[in-house]
mmCIF file of C-alpha atoms and ligand atoms in Angstrom:
data_model
loop_
_atom_site.group_PDB
_atom_site.id
_atom_site.type_symbol
_atom_site.label_atom_id
_atom_site.label_comp_id
_atom_site.label_asym_id
_atom_site.label_seq_id
_atom_site.Cartn_x
_atom_site.Cartn_y
_atom_site.Cartn_z
ATOM 1 C CA MET F 4 -6.733 16.620 -16.714
ATOM 2 C CA ASN F 5 -9.759 17.040 -14.449
ATOM 3 C CA LYS F 6 -10.051 15.519 -11.061
ATOM 4 C CA CYS F 7 -13.202 14.111 -9.599
ATOM 5 C CA GLN F 8 -14.602 16.694 -7.222
ATOM 6 C CA GLY F 9 -15.948 13.865 -4.965
ATOM 7 C CA CYS F 10 -12.884 11.787 -4.236
ATOM 8 C CA GLY F 11 -9.921 13.630 -5.897
ATOM 9 C CA ALA F 12 -9.084 10.743 -8.293
ATOM 10 C CA GLN F 13 -7.818 11.822 -11.801
ATOM 11 C CA LEU F 14 -10.762 11.372 -14.206
ATOM 12 C CA GLN F 15 -10.233 8.741 -16.992
ATOM 13 C CA ILE F 16 -12.203 7.093 -19.690
ATOM 14 C CA GLU F 17 -10.022 4.092 -20.448
ATOM 15 C CA ASN F 18 -10.595 1.495 -17.672
ATOM 16 C CA LYS F 19 -13.894 0.900 -15.960
ATOM 17 C CA GLU F 20 -12.097 -1.030 -13.096
ATOM 18 C CA GLU F 21 -9.650 1.700 -12.254
ATOM 19 C CA ILE F 22 -10.364 4.678 -9.966
ATOM 20 C CA GLY F 23 -11.556 7.896 -11.613
ATOM 21 C CA TYR F 24 -13.499 6.211 -14.319
ATOM 22 C CA THR F 25 -16.159 8.220 -16.153
ATOM 23 C CA THR F 26 -17.840 8.189 -19.577
ATOM 24 C CA LYS F 27 -17.314 11.932 -20.087
ATOM 25 C CA LEU F 28 -13.949 13.661 -19.153
ATOM 26 C CA GLU F 29 -15.748 16.940 -18.521
ATOM 27 C CA SER F 30 -17.886 15.431 -15.704
ATOM 28 C CA HIS F 31 -17.482 16.764 -12.094
ATOM 29 C CA LEU F 32 -17.755 13.329 -10.613
ATOM 30 C CA CYS F 33 -16.360 9.874 -11.461
ATOM 31 C CA GLU F 34 -18.766 7.091 -11.771
ATOM 32 C CA ARG F 35 -18.076 5.663 -8.377
ATOM 33 C CA CYS F 36 -18.690 8.961 -6.627
ATOM 34 C CA PHE F 37 -21.903 9.535 -8.679
ATOM 35 C CA ARG F 38 -23.207 6.255 -7.560
ATOM 36 C CA ILE F 39 -22.346 6.714 -3.872
ATOM 37 C CA GLN F 40 -23.819 10.297 -3.920
ATOM 38 C CA HIS F 41 -27.007 9.506 -5.773
ATOM 39 C CA TYR F 42 -27.815 5.855 -4.960
ATOM 40 C CA GLY F 43 -25.717 5.119 -1.772
ATOM 41 C CA ASP F 44 -24.208 2.348 -3.940
ATOM 42 C CA TYR F 45 -20.613 1.722 -2.923
ATOM 43 C CA LYS F 46 -17.623 0.141 -4.750
ATOM 44 C CA THR F 47 -14.765 -0.976 -2.654
ATOM 45 C CA VAL F 48 -11.309 0.350 -3.700
ATOM 46 C CA MET F 49 -8.202 -1.521 -2.531
ATOM 47 C CA LYS F 50 -5.493 0.862 -1.593
ATOM 48 C CA GLU F 51 -2.279 0.652 0.375
ATOM 49 C CA ASN F 52 -1.145 2.916 3.141
ATOM 50 C CA LYS F 53 2.217 3.706 1.486
ATOM 51 C CA ASP F 54 0.670 6.194 -1.001
ATOM 52 C CA TYR F 55 -1.288 7.834 1.830
ATOM 53 C CA ILE F 56 1.808 8.108 4.110
ATOM 54 C CA SER F 57 3.715 9.830 1.326
ATOM 55 C CA ILE F 58 0.886 12.376 1.164
ATOM 56 C CA LEU F 59 1.282 12.916 4.874
ATOM 57 C CA LYS F 60 4.963 13.506 4.456
ATOM 58 C CA SER F 61 4.464 16.042 1.769
ATOM 59 C CA VAL F 62 1.835 17.834 4.059
ATOM 60 C CA ASN F 63 4.493 17.896 6.740
ATOM 61 C CA GLN F 64 6.859 19.763 4.514
ATOM 62 C CA THR F 65 4.398 22.612 3.710
ATOM 63 C CA GLY F 66 4.706 24.168 7.290
ATOM 64 C CA SER F 67 0.837 24.532 7.093
ATOM 65 C CA LEU F 68 -1.627 23.990 9.913
ATOM 66 C CA VAL F 69 -2.857 20.431 9.992
ATOM 67 C CA LEU F 70 -6.223 19.282 11.447
ATOM 68 C CA LEU F 71 -5.932 15.673 12.612
ATOM 69 C CA VAL F 72 -9.433 14.325 12.612
ATOM 70 C CA VAL F 73 -10.083 11.499 15.083
ATOM 71 C CA ASP F 74 -13.290 9.389 15.523
ATOM 72 C CA LEU F 75 -14.316 9.521 19.148
ATOM 73 C CA PHE F 76 -16.256 6.349 19.123
ATOM 74 C CA PHE F 77 -13.850 4.220 17.182
ATOM 75 C CA LEU F 78 -10.850 5.863 18.648
ATOM 76 C CA ASN F 79 -7.814 4.305 17.099
ATOM 77 C CA GLU F 80 -5.058 4.729 19.782
ATOM 78 C CA ASN F 81 -2.121 4.085 17.345
ATOM 79 C CA PHE F 82 -0.994 7.653 16.646
ATOM 80 C CA THR F 83 2.516 6.553 15.618
ATOM 81 C CA ILE F 84 2.001 7.268 11.940
ATOM 82 C CA PHE F 85 0.890 10.779 12.555
ATOM 83 C CA LYS F 86 3.550 11.449 15.218
ATOM 84 C CA GLU F 87 6.299 10.392 12.923
ATOM 85 C CA THR F 88 5.125 12.015 9.710
ATOM 86 C CA LEU F 89 3.767 15.288 11.121
ATOM 87 C CA LYS F 90 6.681 15.895 13.431
ATOM 88 C CA ASP F 91 7.338 19.443 12.115
ATOM 89 C CA SER F 92 3.676 20.555 11.889
ATOM 90 C CA LYS F 93 1.298 22.481 14.012
ATOM 91 C CA VAL F 94 -1.408 19.893 14.693
ATOM 92 C CA LEU F 95 -4.913 20.756 15.824
ATOM 93 C CA LEU F 96 -6.782 17.775 17.089
ATOM 94 C CA VAL F 97 -10.386 17.551 16.004
ATOM 95 C CA LEU F 98 -12.361 14.783 17.710
ATOM 96 C CA THR F 99 -15.570 13.958 15.783
ATOM 97 C CA LYS F 100 -18.772 12.081 16.225
ATOM 98 C CA ARG F 101 -19.580 13.447 19.673
ATOM 99 C CA ASP F 102 -23.144 12.694 18.954
ATOM 100 C CA LEU F 103 -22.463 8.920 19.108
ATOM 101 C CA LEU F 104 -21.392 9.071 22.772
ATOM 102 C CA PRO F 105 -23.811 9.694 25.678
ATOM 103 C CA ASP F 106 -24.730 13.325 26.514
ATOM 104 C CA SER F 107 -23.568 12.832 30.060
ATOM 105 C CA ILE F 108 -19.749 12.312 29.335
ATOM 106 C CA TYR F 109 -17.203 14.780 30.626
ATOM 107 C CA GLU F 110 -15.723 16.335 27.494
ATOM 108 C CA ASN F 111 -12.748 17.766 29.413
ATOM 109 C CA LYS F 112 -11.801 14.220 30.434
ATOM 110 C CA LEU F 113 -11.972 13.144 26.908
ATOM 111 C CA LEU F 114 -9.746 16.020 25.721
ATOM 112 C CA GLN F 115 -7.247 15.303 28.496
ATOM 113 C CA TYR F 116 -7.192 11.606 27.540
ATOM 114 C CA MET F 117 -5.679 12.512 24.203
ATOM 115 C CA ASP F 118 -2.550 13.862 25.805
ATOM 116 C CA ARG F 119 -1.251 10.314 26.392
ATOM 117 C CA PHE F 120 -0.620 9.822 22.735
ATOM 118 C CA GLY F 121 2.536 11.981 22.864
ATOM 119 C CA ILE F 122 1.640 14.525 20.081
ATOM 120 C CA PRO F 123 2.097 18.097 21.181
ATOM 121 C CA PHE F 124 -1.338 19.260 19.859
ATOM 122 C CA ILE F 125 -1.484 22.973 19.418
ATOM 123 C CA ASP F 126 -5.156 22.788 20.569
ATOM 124 C CA LYS F 127 -7.950 20.281 20.803
ATOM 125 C CA ILE F 128 -11.757 20.490 20.001
ATOM 126 C CA ILE F 129 -14.695 18.110 20.065
ATOM 127 C CA ILE F 130 -17.224 18.403 17.155
ATOM 128 C CA SER F 131 -20.085 16.507 15.607
ATOM 129 C CA LYS F 132 -21.759 16.731 12.216
ATOM 130 C CA LYS F 133 -24.890 17.999 14.108
ATOM 131 C CA ASN F 134 -23.309 21.434 13.900
ATOM 132 C CA TYR F 135 -21.522 21.169 17.296
ATOM 133 C CA HIS F 136 -18.649 23.491 17.909
ATOM 134 C CA TYR F 137 -18.158 24.375 14.248
ATOM 135 C CA ASP F 138 -17.942 28.145 14.925
ATOM 136 C CA GLU F 139 -15.307 27.482 17.592
ATOM 137 C CA LEU F 140 -13.404 25.231 15.211
ATOM 138 C CA MET F 141 -13.423 28.011 12.506
ATOM 139 C CA ASP F 142 -12.033 30.409 15.231
ATOM 140 C CA LEU F 143 -9.325 28.006 16.112
ATOM 141 C CA ILE F 144 -8.242 27.444 12.444
ATOM 142 C CA GLN F 145 -8.047 31.257 12.006
ATOM 143 C CA LYS F 146 -6.027 31.612 15.197
ATOM 144 C CA TYR F 147 -3.441 29.060 14.180
ATOM 145 C CA GLN F 148 -3.206 28.954 10.419
ATOM 146 C CA THR F 149 0.149 29.794 9.004
ATOM 147 C CA SER F 150 -0.849 30.219 5.426
ATOM 148 C CA LYS F 151 -4.072 30.049 3.379
ATOM 149 C CA LYS F 152 -3.760 26.235 3.144
ATOM 150 C CA VAL F 153 -4.915 24.032 5.955
ATOM 151 C CA TYR F 154 -4.678 20.247 5.626
ATOM 152 C CA VAL F 155 -7.145 17.667 6.952
ATOM 153 C CA VAL F 156 -5.709 14.234 7.846
ATOM 154 C CA GLY F 157 -6.692 11.226 9.825
ATOM 155 C CA TYR F 158 -7.737 7.551 9.694
ATOM 156 C CA THR F 159 -10.174 6.425 7.013
ATOM 157 C CA ASN F 160 -13.827 6.940 8.071
ATOM 158 C CA ALA F 161 -12.906 9.448 10.778
ATOM 159 C CA GLY F 162 -15.288 12.088 9.159
ATOM 160 C CA LYS F 163 -12.839 14.367 7.410
ATOM 161 C CA SER F 164 -14.938 14.908 4.282
ATOM 162 C CA THR F 165 -18.196 15.123 6.256
ATOM 163 C CA MET F 166 -16.590 18.001 8.323
ATOM 164 C CA ILE F 167 -15.379 19.797 5.178
ATOM 165 C CA ASN F 168 -18.835 19.459 3.508
ATOM 166 C CA HIS F 169 -20.340 20.971 6.642
ATOM 167 C CA MET F 170 -17.890 23.932 6.270
ATOM 168 C CA ILE F 171 -18.646 24.355 2.557
ATOM 169 C CA TYR F 172 -22.346 24.585 3.369
ATOM 170 C CA HIS F 173 -22.083 26.981 6.334
ATOM 171 C CA TYR F 174 -19.068 29.095 5.584
ATOM 172 C CA SER F 175 -18.856 29.349 1.765
ATOM 173 C CA ASN F 176 -20.732 30.085 -1.363
ATOM 174 C CA LEU F 177 -19.380 26.946 -3.108
ATOM 175 C CA ASN F 178 -21.632 24.503 -4.645
ATOM 176 C CA GLN F 179 -19.534 21.382 -4.190
ATOM 177 C CA GLU F 180 -19.914 18.143 -2.248
ATOM 178 C CA ILE F 181 -17.141 15.810 -1.405
ATOM 179 C CA THR F 182 -18.135 12.122 -1.440
ATOM 180 C CA THR F 183 -18.640 10.704 1.981
ATOM 181 C CA SER F 184 -19.696 7.108 3.070
ATOM 182 C CA MET F 185 -19.748 4.807 5.994
ATOM 183 C CA LEU F 186 -17.264 2.484 4.248
ATOM 184 C CA PRO F 187 -13.421 2.854 4.281
ATOM 185 C CA SER F 188 -11.381 4.536 1.563
ATOM 186 C CA THR F 189 -13.903 6.995 0.160
ATOM 187 C CA THR F 190 -11.511 10.019 -0.545
ATOM 188 C CA LEU F 191 -8.817 8.793 -2.916
ATOM 189 C CA ASN F 192 -6.544 11.716 -3.448
ATOM 190 C CA GLN F 193 -6.092 15.361 -2.214
ATOM 191 C CA ILE F 194 -9.026 17.733 -2.797
ATOM 192 C CA GLU F 195 -8.559 21.493 -2.520
ATOM 193 C CA ILE F 196 -11.501 23.518 -1.254
ATOM 194 C CA PRO F 197 -11.207 27.301 -1.515
ATOM 195 C CA LEU F 198 -13.583 27.952 1.420
ATOM 196 C CA THR F 199 -13.001 31.714 1.809
ATOM 197 C CA ASP F 200 -10.475 34.301 0.434
ATOM 198 C CA ASP F 201 -8.210 33.386 3.418
ATOM 199 C CA LEU F 202 -8.716 29.671 3.757
ATOM 200 C CA VAL F 203 -8.104 26.742 1.419
ATOM 201 C CA LEU F 204 -8.947 23.371 3.091
ATOM 202 C CA ILE F 205 -7.249 20.309 1.570
ATOM 203 C CA ASP F 206 -9.004 16.990 2.182
ATOM 204 C CA THR F 207 -6.773 13.865 2.120
ATOM 205 C CA PRO F 208 -7.407 10.109 1.847
ATOM 206 C CA GLY F 209 -7.599 8.508 5.329
ATOM 207 C CA ILE F 210 -4.987 6.081 6.521
ATOM 208 C CA LEU F 211 -6.219 2.464 6.639
ATOM 209 C CA GLU F 212 -6.574 0.919 10.007
ATOM 210 C CA GLU F 213 -5.175 -2.590 10.658
ATOM 211 C CA GLY F 214 -7.128 -5.327 12.571
ATOM 212 C CA THR F 215 -10.575 -3.628 12.223
ATOM 213 C CA ILE F 216 -13.567 -5.911 12.005
ATOM 214 C CA LEU F 217 -14.697 -3.859 8.981
ATOM 215 C CA ASP F 218 -12.075 -5.707 6.952
ATOM 216 C CA TYR F 219 -13.696 -9.076 7.501
ATOM 217 C CA ILE F 220 -17.367 -8.530 7.032
ATOM 218 C CA ASP F 221 -19.699 -7.530 4.103
ATOM 219 C CA GLU F 222 -21.142 -4.233 3.340
ATOM 220 C CA LYS F 223 -24.618 -5.023 4.752
ATOM 221 C CA THR F 224 -23.075 -6.179 8.017
ATOM 222 C CA ILE F 225 -20.913 -2.986 8.168
ATOM 223 C CA LYS F 226 -24.013 -0.907 7.965
ATOM 224 C CA LYS F 227 -25.473 -2.766 10.923
ATOM 225 C CA ILE F 228 -22.516 -2.506 13.203
ATOM 226 C CA LEU F 229 -21.749 1.112 12.702
ATOM 227 C CA PRO F 230 -23.811 3.232 15.123
ATOM 228 C CA LYS F 231 -25.945 5.928 13.471
ATOM 229 C CA LYS F 232 -27.028 7.633 16.635
ATOM 230 C CA ALA F 233 -25.976 7.912 20.315
ATOM 231 C CA VAL F 234 -25.034 4.548 21.636
ATOM 232 C CA ASN F 235 -27.073 3.447 24.711
ATOM 233 C CA PRO F 236 -24.500 2.043 27.160
ATOM 234 C CA ILE F 237 -25.810 -1.126 28.789
ATOM 235 C CA THR F 238 -24.444 -2.001 32.314
ATOM 236 C CA TYR F 239 -24.552 -5.378 33.932
ATOM 237 C CA GLN F 240 -23.544 -6.498 37.461
ATOM 238 C CA VAL F 241 -22.078 -9.808 37.160
ATOM 239 C CA LYS F 242 -22.197 -11.922 40.346
ATOM 240 C CA LYS F 243 -21.035 -15.296 38.993
ATOM 241 C CA GLU F 244 -20.163 -17.085 35.828
ATOM 242 C CA ASN F 245 -21.909 -15.260 32.863
ATOM 243 C CA SER F 246 -21.536 -14.955 29.131
ATOM 244 C CA PHE F 247 -22.701 -12.211 26.771
ATOM 245 C CA HIS F 248 -23.323 -12.712 23.123
ATOM 246 C CA LEU F 249 -23.302 -9.813 20.723
ATOM 247 C CA ASP F 250 -25.184 -10.867 17.609
ATOM 248 C CA ASP F 251 -22.926 -13.127 15.656
ATOM 249 C CA PHE F 252 -19.692 -11.052 16.250
ATOM 250 C CA LEU F 253 -18.573 -11.320 19.875
ATOM 251 C CA ILE F 254 -18.766 -13.630 22.944
ATOM 252 C CA VAL F 255 -17.599 -12.290 26.324
ATOM 253 C CA SER F 256 -17.136 -14.676 29.168
ATOM 254 C CA VAL F 257 -16.696 -13.518 32.843
ATOM 255 C CA GLU F 258 -15.977 -16.005 35.704
ATOM 256 C CA GLU F 259 -15.703 -13.580 38.640
ATOM 257 C CA PRO F 260 -17.959 -10.693 39.879
ATOM 258 C CA THR F 261 -17.505 -7.459 38.118
ATOM 259 C CA ASN F 262 -19.434 -4.657 36.431
ATOM 260 C CA LEU F 263 -19.505 -4.418 32.615
ATOM 261 C CA THR F 264 -20.842 -1.575 30.455
ATOM 262 C CA PHE F 265 -21.252 -2.320 26.803
ATOM 263 C CA PHE F 266 -20.829 0.387 24.048
ATOM 264 C CA PHE F 267 -22.001 -1.004 20.721
ATOM 265 C CA SER F 268 -24.348 0.064 18.006
ATOM 266 C CA ASN F 269 -28.040 -0.055 19.208
ATOM 267 C CA SER F 270 -28.851 -2.216 16.212
ATOM 268 C CA LEU F 271 -26.890 -5.149 17.586
ATOM 269 C CA GLN F 272 -28.487 -7.608 20.025
ATOM 270 C CA LEU F 273 -26.825 -8.222 23.275
ATOM 271 C CA GLU F 274 -27.886 -11.404 25.120
ATOM 272 C CA ARG F 275 -26.781 -12.350 28.633
ATOM 273 C CA LYS F 276 -26.451 -16.086 29.515
ATOM 274 C CA PHE F 277 -26.010 -17.398 33.125
ATOM 275 C CA GLU F 278 -23.498 -20.057 32.102
ATOM 276 C CA LYS F 279 -20.050 -20.515 30.619
ATOM 277 C CA ALA F 280 -19.680 -19.706 26.954
ATOM 278 C CA LYS F 281 -18.791 -22.552 24.494
ATOM 279 C CA ILE F 282 -15.649 -22.199 22.323
ATOM 280 C CA GLU F 283 -16.732 -21.312 18.866
ATOM 281 C CA LYS F 284 -14.455 -22.564 16.188
ATOM 282 C CA LYS F 285 -15.100 -19.675 13.880
ATOM 283 C CA PHE F 286 -13.831 -17.284 16.470
ATOM 284 C CA GLN F 287 -10.397 -16.490 17.857
ATOM 285 C CA GLY F 288 -10.033 -16.275 21.633
ATOM 286 C CA HIS F 289 -8.370 -13.650 23.785
ATOM 287 C CA THR F 290 -7.896 -13.641 27.614
ATOM 288 C CA LEU F 291 -7.516 -10.299 29.316
ATOM 289 C CA SER F 292 -6.659 -9.458 32.956
ATOM 290 C CA MET F 293 -8.575 -6.256 33.645
ATOM 291 C CA LYS F 294 -7.745 -3.603 36.287
ATOM 292 C CA GLN F 295 -10.312 -1.245 37.669
ATOM 293 C CA ASN F 296 -11.811 1.172 35.133
ATOM 294 C CA GLU F 297 -10.329 -0.208 31.952
ATOM 295 C CA ASP F 298 -11.929 -0.784 28.569
ATOM 296 C CA ILE F 299 -11.729 -3.697 26.333
ATOM 297 C CA VAL F 300 -11.724 -2.421 22.730
ATOM 298 C CA ILE F 301 -12.812 -4.666 19.773
ATOM 299 C CA ALA F 302 -11.548 -2.746 16.786
ATOM 300 C CA GLY F 303 -14.223 -1.405 14.550
ATOM 301 C CA LEU F 304 -16.988 -2.911 16.658
ATOM 302 C CA GLY F 305 -17.014 -1.062 19.976
ATOM 303 C CA PHE F 306 -15.949 -1.295 23.635
ATOM 304 C CA ILE F 307 -16.653 -2.653 27.041
ATOM 305 C CA LYS F 308 -15.933 -0.663 30.176
ATOM 306 C CA VAL F 309 -14.845 -2.862 33.077
ATOM 307 C CA SER F 310 -15.319 -1.294 36.552
ATOM 308 C CA LYS F 311 -13.809 -3.947 38.802
ATOM 309 C CA PRO F 312 -10.706 -6.004 38.371
ATOM 310 C CA CYS F 313 -11.408 -9.375 36.713
ATOM 311 C CA LYS F 314 -10.271 -11.909 34.048
ATOM 312 C CA ILE F 315 -12.243 -11.803 30.810
ATOM 313 C CA LYS F 316 -12.383 -14.069 27.810
ATOM 314 C CA ILE F 317 -13.273 -12.582 24.416
ATOM 315 C CA GLN F 318 -14.145 -14.528 21.281
ATOM 316 C CA THR F 319 -14.514 -12.707 18.007
ATOM 317 C CA LEU F 320 -13.619 -12.989 14.287
ATOM 318 C CA PRO F 321 -9.939 -13.924 13.712
ATOM 319 C CA ASN F 322 -7.503 -11.139 12.996
ATOM 320 C CA VAL F 323 -9.602 -8.501 14.760
ATOM 321 C CA LYS F 324 -7.613 -6.568 17.165
ATOM 322 C CA VAL F 325 -8.694 -6.879 20.873
ATOM 323 C CA TYR F 326 -6.902 -4.761 23.376
ATOM 324 C CA LYS F 327 -7.341 -2.907 26.688
ATOM 325 C CA ARG F 328 -6.906 0.755 27.524
ATOM 326 C CA ASP F 329 -7.791 3.102 30.462
ATOM 327 C CA SER F 330 -11.491 3.842 30.452
ATOM 328 C CA LEU F 331 -12.410 6.509 27.855
ATOM 329 C CA ILE F 332 -15.600 7.375 29.636
HETATM 330 N N1 GTP U 421 -22.805 10.251 13.791
HETATM 331 C C1 GTP U 421 -21.841 10.848 13.098
HETATM 332 N N2 GTP U 421 -21.423 10.314 12.032
HETATM 333 C C2 GTP U 421 -20.486 11.010 11.371
HETATM 334 C C3 GTP U 421 -19.853 12.220 11.912
HETATM 335 N N3 GTP U 421 -18.943 12.692 10.936
HETATM 336 C C4 GTP U 421 -18.868 11.726 10.038
HETATM 337 N N4 GTP U 421 -19.727 10.706 10.196
HETATM 338 C C5 GTP U 421 -19.962 9.532 9.376
HETATM 339 O O1 GTP U 421 -18.742 8.832 9.344
HETATM 340 C C6 GTP U 421 -18.748 8.130 7.991
HETATM 341 C C7 GTP U 421 -17.370 8.421 7.326
HETATM 342 O O2 GTP U 421 -17.387 9.893 7.065
HETATM 343 P P1 GTP U 421 -16.339 10.402 5.928
HETATM 344 O O3 GTP U 421 -16.548 11.935 6.006
HETATM 345 O O4 GTP U 421 -16.607 9.814 4.582
HETATM 346 O O5 GTP U 421 -14.995 9.954 6.481
HETATM 347 P P2 GTP U 421 -13.469 10.367 5.932
HETATM 348 O O6 GTP U 421 -12.643 10.546 7.052
HETATM 349 O O7 GTP U 421 -13.568 11.424 4.894
HETATM 350 O O8 GTP U 421 -13.108 8.926 5.257
HETATM 351 P P3 GTP U 421 -12.040 8.660 4.098
HETATM 352 O O9 GTP U 421 -12.373 9.474 2.924
HETATM 353 O O10 GTP U 421 -12.202 7.187 3.747
HETATM 354 O O11 GTP U 421 -10.642 9.000 4.586
HETATM 355 C C8 GTP U 421 -19.963 8.635 7.283
HETATM 356 O O12 GTP U 421 -20.883 7.634 7.355
HETATM 357 C C9 GTP U 421 -20.356 9.878 7.889
HETATM 358 O O13 GTP U 421 -21.695 10.159 7.785
HETATM 359 C C10 GTP U 421 -20.509 12.770 13.063
HETATM 360 O O14 GTP U 421 -20.015 13.833 13.591
HETATM 361 N N5 GTP U 421 -21.383 12.044 13.681
HETATM 362 MG MG1 MG U 422 -13.052 11.336 2.931
#
C-alpha cells in the first residue's frame, strides 16, 4: 500500500477521521497534507509519544548516523528521551532556527551550552532555513555517515522536515515535498528520501513536548506567539516594584531592582506597569529565585534573561512549564 509522501501515513480510503485518508489510493498526498500544503489549512492529529519512542528505539538498532534536530529558540532542555533511546548511536546535533535569534549572539557559546545535556555528540552545527550552513551540514553528514541511511529525529516542530525539504531542493533532483507546518505533529510516520546515490535521509515524527503553551491555546493564537523572524530582545532596568504584561499570556512581577531582557515573538505586546500585579484567577503562579545571568523559560512562549539576582513571580496559563536555566545568550 502507498504511503503519503507528505506525512508518511499509510494511505486509506475507509475512514475520513483517521490519518492517511484520501479519496484515491494512487494519490501522492493524503487529504490532510494536500490541505496543509495548498491552503495552509491544518487538522490536528492526536498522537501519543509511545509510538514515536518505539521508532527512536528502532533507529538506535540500525547503527546509522542520527541527526538530532533541536529548535534553538524553543530549546527543550529535556534530552532524556534521546539520551536513553539513542545510546548506541552516533548523534550529530543540528541546532535550527538560528534566524530567530539576534545576529549578535556568540554561536560558539551556544554550541558549548549543549554539552551540559550529557549526550556525547559526534559534532554540532547551527543552521537556519535561510540556507545557513547547509553545505557545512552536508559535509558533516558525509564525514560521519556509517551507511547510506541517515535518520532525522527530534521534538515536534523542531524543523526536521523543513531541513530535509531544503536538502531535496538544493542537493537532489527529486520533485517531492514533505509537509511542514507551524503546528505540532505534522510528520506522522517515517519518510525515506533517496537524496543522492550515497545518502538516504529518513524523516521521523517528532516527540511531543509536555507542558508547552501550544497545548492550551487555539490555532490562531499559536500563529501569533510563534516568531516568524528574528526576535527583538527588549531590556528593562527595574528600579522598584514593576510588573510586565505580555498580551493575555503572561504577567511578570518584580519587587527588587534588576535587569530583564524579554525574548518573545515581536507580534506580542509587552506592557510595563509601575505597580504590583494583581493575581489573575485564570493563571497559575510561580515564584522563582533568580541568580545572576539566568533565564526564565515559559515553555512554547519564550524566555526572559535576568541579569541581576532577584525574586520573580510569573503568572501564566495553568499546566504550562515555567523553569529557570543558565542564560542561553
Ligand atoms: N524561522 C525559522 N523557522 C523554521 C526553521 N526551520 C523550520 N521552521 C519552521 O518551524 C515550523 C515546524 O517545522 P517542521 O519542519 O514542520 O517541523 P518538524 O520537526 O518536521 O515537526 P514534526 O513533523 O511535527 O515532527 C514550521 O513553521 C517551519 O517553517 C528555521 O530555520 N527558521
Ligand atoms: Mg516533520
